[in-house]
XYZ file of C-alpha atoms in Angstrom:
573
model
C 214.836 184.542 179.273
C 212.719 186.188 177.031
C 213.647 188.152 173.944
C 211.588 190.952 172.655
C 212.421 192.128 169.086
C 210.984 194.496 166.592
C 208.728 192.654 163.842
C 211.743 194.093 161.764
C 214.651 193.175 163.643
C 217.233 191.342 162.033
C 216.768 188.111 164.020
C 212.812 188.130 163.025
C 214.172 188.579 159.444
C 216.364 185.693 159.840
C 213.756 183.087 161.165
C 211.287 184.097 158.866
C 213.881 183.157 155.738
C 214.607 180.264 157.376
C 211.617 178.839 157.758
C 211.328 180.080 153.452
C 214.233 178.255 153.007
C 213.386 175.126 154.441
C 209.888 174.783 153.089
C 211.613 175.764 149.815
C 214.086 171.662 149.943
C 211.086 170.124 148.736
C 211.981 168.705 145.129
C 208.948 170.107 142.698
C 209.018 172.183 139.688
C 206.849 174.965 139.528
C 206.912 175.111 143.221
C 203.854 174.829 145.181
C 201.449 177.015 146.992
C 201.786 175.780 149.857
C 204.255 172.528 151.365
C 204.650 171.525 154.986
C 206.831 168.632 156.210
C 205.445 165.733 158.570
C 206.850 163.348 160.615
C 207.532 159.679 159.368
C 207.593 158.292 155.388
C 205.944 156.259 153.186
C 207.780 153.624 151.892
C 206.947 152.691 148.457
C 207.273 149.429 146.908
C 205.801 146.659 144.366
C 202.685 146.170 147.445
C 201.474 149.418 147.042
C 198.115 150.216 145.289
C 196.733 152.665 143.732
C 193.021 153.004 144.841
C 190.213 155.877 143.838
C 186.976 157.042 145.111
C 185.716 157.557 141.608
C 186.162 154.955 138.467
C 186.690 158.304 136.130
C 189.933 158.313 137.852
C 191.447 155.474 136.113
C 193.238 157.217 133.446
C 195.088 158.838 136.268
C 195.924 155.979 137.953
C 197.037 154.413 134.799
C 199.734 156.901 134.080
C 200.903 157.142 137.825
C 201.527 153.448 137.104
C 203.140 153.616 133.373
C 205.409 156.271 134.744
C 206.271 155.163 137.826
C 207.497 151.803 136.014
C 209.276 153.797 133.227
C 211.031 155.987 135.740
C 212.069 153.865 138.486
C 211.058 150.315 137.534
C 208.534 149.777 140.354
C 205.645 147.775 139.272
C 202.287 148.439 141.331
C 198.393 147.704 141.069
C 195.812 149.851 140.347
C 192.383 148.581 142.025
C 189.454 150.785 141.959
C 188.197 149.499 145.153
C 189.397 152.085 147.398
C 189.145 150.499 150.399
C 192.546 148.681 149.587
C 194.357 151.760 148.556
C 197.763 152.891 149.621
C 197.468 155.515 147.449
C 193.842 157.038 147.150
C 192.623 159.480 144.485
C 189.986 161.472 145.840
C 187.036 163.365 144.176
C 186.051 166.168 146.676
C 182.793 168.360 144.976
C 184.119 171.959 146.339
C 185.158 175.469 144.512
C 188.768 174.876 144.056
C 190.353 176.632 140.710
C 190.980 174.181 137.853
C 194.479 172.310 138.533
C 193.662 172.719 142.383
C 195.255 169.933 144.577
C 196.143 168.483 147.812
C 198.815 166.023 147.883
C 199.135 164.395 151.521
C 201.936 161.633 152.520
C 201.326 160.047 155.241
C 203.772 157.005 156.603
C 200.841 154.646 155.595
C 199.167 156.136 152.991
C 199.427 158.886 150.336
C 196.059 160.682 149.470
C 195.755 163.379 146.151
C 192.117 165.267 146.541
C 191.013 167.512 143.818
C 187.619 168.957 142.262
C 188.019 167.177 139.026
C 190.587 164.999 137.237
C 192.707 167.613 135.807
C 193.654 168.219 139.970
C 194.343 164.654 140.709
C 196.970 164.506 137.752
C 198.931 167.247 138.881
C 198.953 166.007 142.380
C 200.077 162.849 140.417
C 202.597 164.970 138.590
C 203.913 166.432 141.874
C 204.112 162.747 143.579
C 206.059 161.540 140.460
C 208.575 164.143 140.944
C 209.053 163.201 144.382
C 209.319 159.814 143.723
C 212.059 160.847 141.253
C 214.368 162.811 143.850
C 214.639 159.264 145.857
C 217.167 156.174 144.597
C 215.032 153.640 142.534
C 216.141 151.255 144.549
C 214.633 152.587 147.865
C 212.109 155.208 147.200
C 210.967 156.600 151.384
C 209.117 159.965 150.669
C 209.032 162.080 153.790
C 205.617 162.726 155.123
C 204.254 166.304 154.048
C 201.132 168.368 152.867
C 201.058 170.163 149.649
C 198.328 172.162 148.943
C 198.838 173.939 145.499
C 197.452 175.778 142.391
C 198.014 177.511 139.614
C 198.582 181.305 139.351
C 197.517 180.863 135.805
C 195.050 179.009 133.534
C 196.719 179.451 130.470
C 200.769 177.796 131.114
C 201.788 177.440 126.903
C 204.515 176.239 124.505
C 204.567 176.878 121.131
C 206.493 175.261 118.313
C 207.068 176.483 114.856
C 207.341 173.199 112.580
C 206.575 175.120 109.236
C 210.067 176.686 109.576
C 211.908 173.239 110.244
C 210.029 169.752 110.944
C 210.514 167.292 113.620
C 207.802 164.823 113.708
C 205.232 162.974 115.829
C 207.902 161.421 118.427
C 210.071 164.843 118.936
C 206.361 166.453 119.776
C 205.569 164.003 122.686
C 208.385 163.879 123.441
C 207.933 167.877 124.376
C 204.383 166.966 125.398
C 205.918 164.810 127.801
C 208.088 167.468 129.634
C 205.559 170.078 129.708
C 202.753 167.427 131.347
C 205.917 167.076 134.361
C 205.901 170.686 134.754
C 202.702 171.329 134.467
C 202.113 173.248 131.372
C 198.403 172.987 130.142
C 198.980 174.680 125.985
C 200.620 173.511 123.182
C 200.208 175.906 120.915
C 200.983 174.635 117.476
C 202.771 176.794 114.978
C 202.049 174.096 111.412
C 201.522 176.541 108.249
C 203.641 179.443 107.473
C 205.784 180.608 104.228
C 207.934 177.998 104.959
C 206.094 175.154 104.863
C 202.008 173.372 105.373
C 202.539 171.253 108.204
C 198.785 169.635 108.250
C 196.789 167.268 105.498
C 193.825 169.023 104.083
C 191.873 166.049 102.295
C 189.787 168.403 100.387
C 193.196 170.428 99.264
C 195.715 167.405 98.896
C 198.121 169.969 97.075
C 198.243 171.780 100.460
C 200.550 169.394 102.195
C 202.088 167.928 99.149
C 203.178 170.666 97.199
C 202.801 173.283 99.812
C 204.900 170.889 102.457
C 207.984 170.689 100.378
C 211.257 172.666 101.574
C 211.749 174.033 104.606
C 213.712 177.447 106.423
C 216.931 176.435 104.960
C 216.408 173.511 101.995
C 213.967 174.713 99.462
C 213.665 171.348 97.874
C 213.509 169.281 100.839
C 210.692 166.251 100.730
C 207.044 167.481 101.949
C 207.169 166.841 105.338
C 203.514 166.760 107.164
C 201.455 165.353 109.899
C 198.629 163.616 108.336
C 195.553 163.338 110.563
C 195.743 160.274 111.180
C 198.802 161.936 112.681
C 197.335 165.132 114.262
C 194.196 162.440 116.054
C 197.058 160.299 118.068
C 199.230 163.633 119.102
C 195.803 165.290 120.141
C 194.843 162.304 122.181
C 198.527 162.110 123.557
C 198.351 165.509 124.832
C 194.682 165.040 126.285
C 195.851 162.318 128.537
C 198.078 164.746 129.720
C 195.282 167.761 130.230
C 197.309 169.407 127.441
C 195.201 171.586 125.356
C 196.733 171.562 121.575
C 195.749 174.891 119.947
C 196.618 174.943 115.992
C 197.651 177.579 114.027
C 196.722 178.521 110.790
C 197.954 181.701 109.752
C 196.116 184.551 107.364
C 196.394 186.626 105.576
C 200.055 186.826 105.836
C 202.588 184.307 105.877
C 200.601 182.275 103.081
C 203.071 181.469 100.714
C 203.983 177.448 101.114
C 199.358 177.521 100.727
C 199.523 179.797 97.850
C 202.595 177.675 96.490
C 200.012 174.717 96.252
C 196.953 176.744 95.045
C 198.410 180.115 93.786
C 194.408 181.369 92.508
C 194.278 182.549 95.992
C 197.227 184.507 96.250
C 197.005 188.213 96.994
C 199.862 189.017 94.576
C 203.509 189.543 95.319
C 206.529 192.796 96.247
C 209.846 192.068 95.753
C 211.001 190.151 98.969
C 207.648 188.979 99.458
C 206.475 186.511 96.673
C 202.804 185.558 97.198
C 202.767 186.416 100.772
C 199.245 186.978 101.700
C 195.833 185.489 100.642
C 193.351 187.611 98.209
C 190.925 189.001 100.203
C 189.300 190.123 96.665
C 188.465 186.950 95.661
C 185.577 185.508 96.972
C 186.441 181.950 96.511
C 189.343 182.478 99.198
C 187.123 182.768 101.928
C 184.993 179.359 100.844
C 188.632 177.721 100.403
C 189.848 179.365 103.992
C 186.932 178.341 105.626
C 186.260 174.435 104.543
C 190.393 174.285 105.783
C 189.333 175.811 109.200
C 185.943 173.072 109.145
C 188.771 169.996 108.672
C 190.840 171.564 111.210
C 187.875 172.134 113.756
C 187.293 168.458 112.869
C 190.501 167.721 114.333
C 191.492 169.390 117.314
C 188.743 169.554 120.340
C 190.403 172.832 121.537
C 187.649 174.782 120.181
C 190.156 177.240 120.053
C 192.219 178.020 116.540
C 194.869 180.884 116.432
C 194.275 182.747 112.927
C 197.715 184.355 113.034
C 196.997 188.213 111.928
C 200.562 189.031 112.054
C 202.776 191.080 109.737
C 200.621 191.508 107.034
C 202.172 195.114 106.153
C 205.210 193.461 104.605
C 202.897 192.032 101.972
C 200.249 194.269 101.788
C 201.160 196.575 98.972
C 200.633 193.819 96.410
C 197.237 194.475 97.116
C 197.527 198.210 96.058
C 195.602 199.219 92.779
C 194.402 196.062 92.168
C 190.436 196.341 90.614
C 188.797 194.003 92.996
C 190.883 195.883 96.244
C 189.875 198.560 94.773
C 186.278 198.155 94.635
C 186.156 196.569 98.203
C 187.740 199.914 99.180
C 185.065 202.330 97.352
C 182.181 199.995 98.555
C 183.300 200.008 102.302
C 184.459 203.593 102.059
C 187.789 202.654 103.174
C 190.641 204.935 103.575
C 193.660 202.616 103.725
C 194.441 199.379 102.687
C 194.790 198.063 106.477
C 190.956 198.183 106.353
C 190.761 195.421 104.047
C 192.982 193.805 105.978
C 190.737 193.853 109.113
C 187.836 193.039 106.902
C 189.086 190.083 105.652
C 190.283 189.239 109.264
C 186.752 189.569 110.706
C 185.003 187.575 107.950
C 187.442 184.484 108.560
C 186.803 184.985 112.771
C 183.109 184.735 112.056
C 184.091 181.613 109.940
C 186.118 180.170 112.977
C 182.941 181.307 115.687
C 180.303 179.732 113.290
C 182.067 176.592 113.822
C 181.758 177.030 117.639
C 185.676 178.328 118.064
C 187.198 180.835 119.471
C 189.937 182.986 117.404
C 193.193 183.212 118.681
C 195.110 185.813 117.260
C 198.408 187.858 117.428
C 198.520 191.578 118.980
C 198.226 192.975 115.562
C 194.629 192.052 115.758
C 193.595 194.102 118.834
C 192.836 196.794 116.386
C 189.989 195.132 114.796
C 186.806 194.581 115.812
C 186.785 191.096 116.751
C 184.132 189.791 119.565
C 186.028 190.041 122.838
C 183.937 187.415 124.468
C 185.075 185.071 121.158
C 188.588 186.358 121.016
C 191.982 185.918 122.871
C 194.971 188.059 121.479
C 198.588 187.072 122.187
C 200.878 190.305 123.061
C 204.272 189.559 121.279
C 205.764 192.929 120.697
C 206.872 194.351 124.138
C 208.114 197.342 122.046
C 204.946 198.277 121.221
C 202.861 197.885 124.849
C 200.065 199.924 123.663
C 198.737 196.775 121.878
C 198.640 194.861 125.219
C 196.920 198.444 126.683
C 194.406 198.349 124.051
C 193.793 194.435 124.240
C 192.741 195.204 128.019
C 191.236 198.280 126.918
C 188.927 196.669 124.528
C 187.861 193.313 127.183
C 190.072 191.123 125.110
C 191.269 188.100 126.684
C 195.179 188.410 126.526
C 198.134 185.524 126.794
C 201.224 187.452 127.620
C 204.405 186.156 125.265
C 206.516 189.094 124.539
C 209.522 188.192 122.779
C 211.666 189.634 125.785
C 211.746 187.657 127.603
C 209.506 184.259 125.967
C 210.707 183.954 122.651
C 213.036 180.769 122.480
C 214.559 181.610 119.172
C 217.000 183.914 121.131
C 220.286 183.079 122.466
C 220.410 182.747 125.842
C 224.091 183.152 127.450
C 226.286 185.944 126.201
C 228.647 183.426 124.862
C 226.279 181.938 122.451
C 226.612 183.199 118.701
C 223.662 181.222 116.978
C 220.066 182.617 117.559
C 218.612 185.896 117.528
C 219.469 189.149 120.315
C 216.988 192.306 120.375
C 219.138 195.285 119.260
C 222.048 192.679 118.996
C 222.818 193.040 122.676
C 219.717 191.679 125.059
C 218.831 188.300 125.075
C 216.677 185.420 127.054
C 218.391 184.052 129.777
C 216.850 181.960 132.553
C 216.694 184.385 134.982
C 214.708 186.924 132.565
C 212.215 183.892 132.118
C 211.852 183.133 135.322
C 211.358 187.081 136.754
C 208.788 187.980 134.210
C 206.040 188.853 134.167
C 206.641 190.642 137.748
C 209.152 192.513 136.940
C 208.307 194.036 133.877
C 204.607 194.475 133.903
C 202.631 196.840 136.014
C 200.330 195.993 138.810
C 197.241 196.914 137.269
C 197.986 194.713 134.417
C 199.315 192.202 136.291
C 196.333 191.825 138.311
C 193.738 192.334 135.497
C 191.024 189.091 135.130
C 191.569 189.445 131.485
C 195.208 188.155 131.364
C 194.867 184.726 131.379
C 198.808 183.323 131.484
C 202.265 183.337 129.337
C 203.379 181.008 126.939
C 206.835 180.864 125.524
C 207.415 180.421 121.895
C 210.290 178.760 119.508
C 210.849 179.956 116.108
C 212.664 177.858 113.900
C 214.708 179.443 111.195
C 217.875 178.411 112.966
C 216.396 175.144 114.737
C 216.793 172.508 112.578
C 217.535 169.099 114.450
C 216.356 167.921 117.759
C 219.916 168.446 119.491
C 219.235 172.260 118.909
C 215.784 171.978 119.486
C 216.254 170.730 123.148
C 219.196 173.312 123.605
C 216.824 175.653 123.050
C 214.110 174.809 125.170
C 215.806 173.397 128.045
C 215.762 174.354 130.790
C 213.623 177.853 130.166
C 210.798 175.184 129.882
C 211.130 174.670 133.366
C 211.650 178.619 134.220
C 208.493 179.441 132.156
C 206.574 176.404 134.228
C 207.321 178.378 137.509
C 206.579 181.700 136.321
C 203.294 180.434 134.917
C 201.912 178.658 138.238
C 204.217 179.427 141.324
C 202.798 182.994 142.425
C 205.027 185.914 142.601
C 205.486 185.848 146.601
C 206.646 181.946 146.867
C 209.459 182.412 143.973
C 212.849 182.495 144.648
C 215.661 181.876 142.327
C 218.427 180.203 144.113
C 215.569 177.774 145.099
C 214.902 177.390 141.862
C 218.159 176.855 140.612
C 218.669 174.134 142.951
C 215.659 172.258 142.666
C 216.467 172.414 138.696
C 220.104 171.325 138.617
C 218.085 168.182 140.311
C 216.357 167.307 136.715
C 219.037 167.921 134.930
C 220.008 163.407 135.672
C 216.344 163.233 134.015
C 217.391 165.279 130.715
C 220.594 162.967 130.419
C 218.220 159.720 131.199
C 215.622 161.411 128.339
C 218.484 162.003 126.125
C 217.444 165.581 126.056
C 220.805 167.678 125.094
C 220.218 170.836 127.188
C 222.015 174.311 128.105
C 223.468 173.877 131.867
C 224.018 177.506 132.593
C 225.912 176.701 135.999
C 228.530 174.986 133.917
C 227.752 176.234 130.506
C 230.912 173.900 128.808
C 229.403 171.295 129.855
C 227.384 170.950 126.607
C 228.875 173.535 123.874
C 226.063 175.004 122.265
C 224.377 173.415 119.236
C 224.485 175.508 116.383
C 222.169 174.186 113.397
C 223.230 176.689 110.496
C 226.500 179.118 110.445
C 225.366 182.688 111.295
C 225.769 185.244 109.068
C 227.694 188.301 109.814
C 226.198 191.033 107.428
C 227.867 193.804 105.956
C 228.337 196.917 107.841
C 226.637 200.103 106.123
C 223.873 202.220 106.736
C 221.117 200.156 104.584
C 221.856 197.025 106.661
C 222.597 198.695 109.603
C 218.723 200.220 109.123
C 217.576 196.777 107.560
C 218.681 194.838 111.124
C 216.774 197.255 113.648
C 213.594 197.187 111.502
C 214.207 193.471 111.115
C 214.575 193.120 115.196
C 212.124 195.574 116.094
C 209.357 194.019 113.868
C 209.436 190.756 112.869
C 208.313 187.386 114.714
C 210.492 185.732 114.078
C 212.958 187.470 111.284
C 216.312 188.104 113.525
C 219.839 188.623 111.800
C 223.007 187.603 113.767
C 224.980 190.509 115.146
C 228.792 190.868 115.275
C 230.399 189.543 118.085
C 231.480 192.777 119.837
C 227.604 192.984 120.483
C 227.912 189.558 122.560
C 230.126 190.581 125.763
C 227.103 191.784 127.255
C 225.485 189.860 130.809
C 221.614 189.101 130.350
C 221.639 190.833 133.698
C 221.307 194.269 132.873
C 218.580 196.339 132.629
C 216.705 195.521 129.212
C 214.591 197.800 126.974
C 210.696 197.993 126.653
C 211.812 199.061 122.159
């Protein structure tokens, strides 16, 4: 008998989800572009071997191997003579995007193609993750095709160690989690007022006097990477196709730098001691610049994020001062935010002439930076005429608003440490993994210029790895499938079961994460005791201007504001 329906008819419908559904069992975080089950599997075992058409492969192949041993114990051979492979890397010269792959199982052979190596390690990525949903013991991966890439070039992580410190083995550790799901930035937060997180060997003071204390313990021991340090992270992270992007911010947030060498400070308010570099002082730009020639030095990136951020809190200690003065007259300046952008665009020249390109927060769109040399980070979703003008102005733009990407904030209503915008919304999972569809519109969301999202942890009330990982897991893994899964192929209650699947690899990494399907399962780590401040209309305005401003400067809020569900509708200010 034959059944005619309407393209719309329920039944039709019904199929068609279905068929979603089912594609949607296979075990991979972000999910791919494309996945279609075969007949048969592939048994692996200690007589498979890892073959390639192309000896720049071996890297690859080495870390399939090192992995696959660490994760499941199975020893196997890597042979570059690819005639004997059971698995077989494959260069194929064609115009795929970068992180393009096809991953093919077949019952007697698995085969990842790509354009270039960065391909062939996520299709080894997505084969380790397979290999991970089966028992050690007796690993039979079901035939399939996956054909996959990313919806976006630029997938990031950032981590604020000037704040609190964690050290070379926390950081891989990270590094490690974001190569499984496929994150490509780590964006490296290392000198702010609380602390220089990076050896300058021409300014030793930097990281020994400037390195001492942290967020909570002003006297604590320097802590800093030396670069010695910073060379064996950087090469970690490259074997990995992890781009590390460091941060070294002016010509606010100086004051651990100006601690060390306070003849470049730009003065001090009350609240605000030493806060920004002197942009009258010629010397600063010479000592500025030979830091950024050390750090070039260091980090291959060819990238280095200047900050640019919140210099008005600071900025009136530059008011009436002779040589701020002059620079004003001279450049026939009108307020004292033009000096500000002056001294901005001298020290992105500095950064270009060194053959970088200056990364800088959405505060920055209103200079007059080179787009083609520039890429601006839009933090303050309150204020989306920044991210209008960044567009506006052919500015390359990496989307991290801190609703719904900034990790500081709590993310279940039940939690009480960790920052909430207005004291009601904060960043659940769900908000994570819906943006940037739901919030952005199309044109912006379709604009060449917007090159990815990156979330970002602040660390005034992260002080130990416990809270750390509480933090970050599992939005890492929400923020991975919102950065490369495109908007059509994501569904949540996929994605909520695929990700209750890792959560045996967090316990077998020792990772202490937030299970919000059974959120008692691990009570949440709180680092420091919030503080509930006093109710009256100076704090009352203090808190809003604090929330609606600030990076990362969030007070706690009283607990009637916490019976709120991250579900509702949240604010653009």
């Amino acid at each position: 008998m034959n059944i005619r329906v309407n393209k719309f008819s329920p039944l039709v419908i019904f199929l068609l989800l279905s068929q979603f559904l089912s594609a949607q069992d296979v075990s991979l975080i972000p999910y791919p572009q494309s996945y279609s089950k075969k007949e048969g599997v592939f048994h692996l075992s200690g007589n498979t071997i890892i073959g390639m058409n192309d000896n720049s492969l071996l890297p690859q192949a080495n870390y399939l191997q090192t992995e696959l041993q660490r994760s499941s114990g199975i020893a196997i051979a890597v042979d570059p003579n690819e005639a004997n492979a059971t698995i077989d890397f494959k260069i194929a010269k064609d115009n795929r995007p970068d992180g393009a792959y096809t991953l093919v199982i077949q019952p007697n052979r698995i085969v990842i193609t790509a354009a270039a190596n960065e391909g062939i390690f996520y299709g080894v990525v997505s084969l380790l993750q397979l290999i991970r949903s089966q028992p050690a013991d007796l690993v039979n991966l079901n035939a399939c095709e996956i054909s996959d890439a990313p919806r976006y070039q630029w997938r990031g992580f950032m981590l604020d160690e000037s704040r609190h410190f964690f050290g070379r083995e926390k950081v891989k550790q990270l590094l490690n989690w974001m190569a499984f799901y496929k994150l490509n930035k780590f964006h490296w937060h290392l000198t702010d007022d609380d602390g220089w997180r990076i050896e300058i060997k021409k300014y030793p003071l930097l990281a020994a006097v400037g390195g001492v204390g942290n967020h909570t313990e002003p006297h604590a021991l320097a802590k800093y990477y030396t670069q010695e340090d910073i060379k064996d992270i950087v090469a970690y992270a490259q074997d990995r196709f992890i781009t590390i992007i460091p941060e070294v911010d002016m010509p606010g947030h100086a004051t651990a730098a100006t601690r060390a060498y306070p003849e470049f400070s730009g003065g001090s308010i009350p609240g605000y001691e030493n806060y920004t570099f002197d942009p009258a002082n010629e010397k600063t730009y010479q000592f500025l610049t030979d830091i950024l020639k050390e750090v070039n030095g260091l980090f291959p990136a060819h990238m280095v994020h200047l900050g640019g951020d919140e210099v008005a809190l600071g900025i009136q200690a530059w008011a009436g001062k002779p040589g701020i003065s002059d620079i004003i007259a001279k450049n026939k300046f009108t307020q004292l935010t033009d000096v500000e952008h002056l001294f901005f665009n001298r020290m992105a020249d500095s950064v270009n002439r060194l053959g970088d390109k200056v990364l800088c927060w959405d505060e920055a769109a209103s200079t007059d930076l080179a787009p083609a040399r520039t890429i601006v980070f839009w933090w303050r979703q309150n204020v989306p005429s920044q991210l209008e003008l960044a567009l506006q102005k052919r500015y390359h733009v990496v989307l991290c608003p801190r609703l719904p990407l900034y990790l500081d904030f709590v993310q279940d209503k039940s939690h009480v440490s960790g920052r909430r915008w207005n004291g009601q919304y904060f960043n659940s999972l769900d908000e994570i993994y819906n943006f940037p569809d739901k919030q952005l519109p199309q044109d912006q969301l379709q604009s060449d210029l917007v090159m990815g999202m990156q979330a970002n942890l602040w660390t005034e009330t992260v002080g130990s790895d416990k809270r750390l990982d509480f933090m970050t897991f599992p939005r890492m893994a929400a923020l991975a499938e919102s950065a490369w899964t495109s908007a059509a192929l994501k569904n949540e209650d996929s994605f909520d079961q695929r990700l209750k699947a890792d959560f045996t690899w967090y316990d077998r990494d020792g990772i202490y994460y937030f299970n919000p399907f059974d959120p008692s399962a691990h009570p949440e780590a709180i680092d420091f005791r919030p503080v509930v401040p006093k109710r009256s209309s100076r704090n009352k305005h203090h808190r809003k201007h604090e929330a609606s401003e600030h990076h990362h400067r969030g007070s706690t809020k009283h607990k009637s504001e916490h019976q709120r569900s991250g579900k509702a509708k949240r604010p653009n200010g």
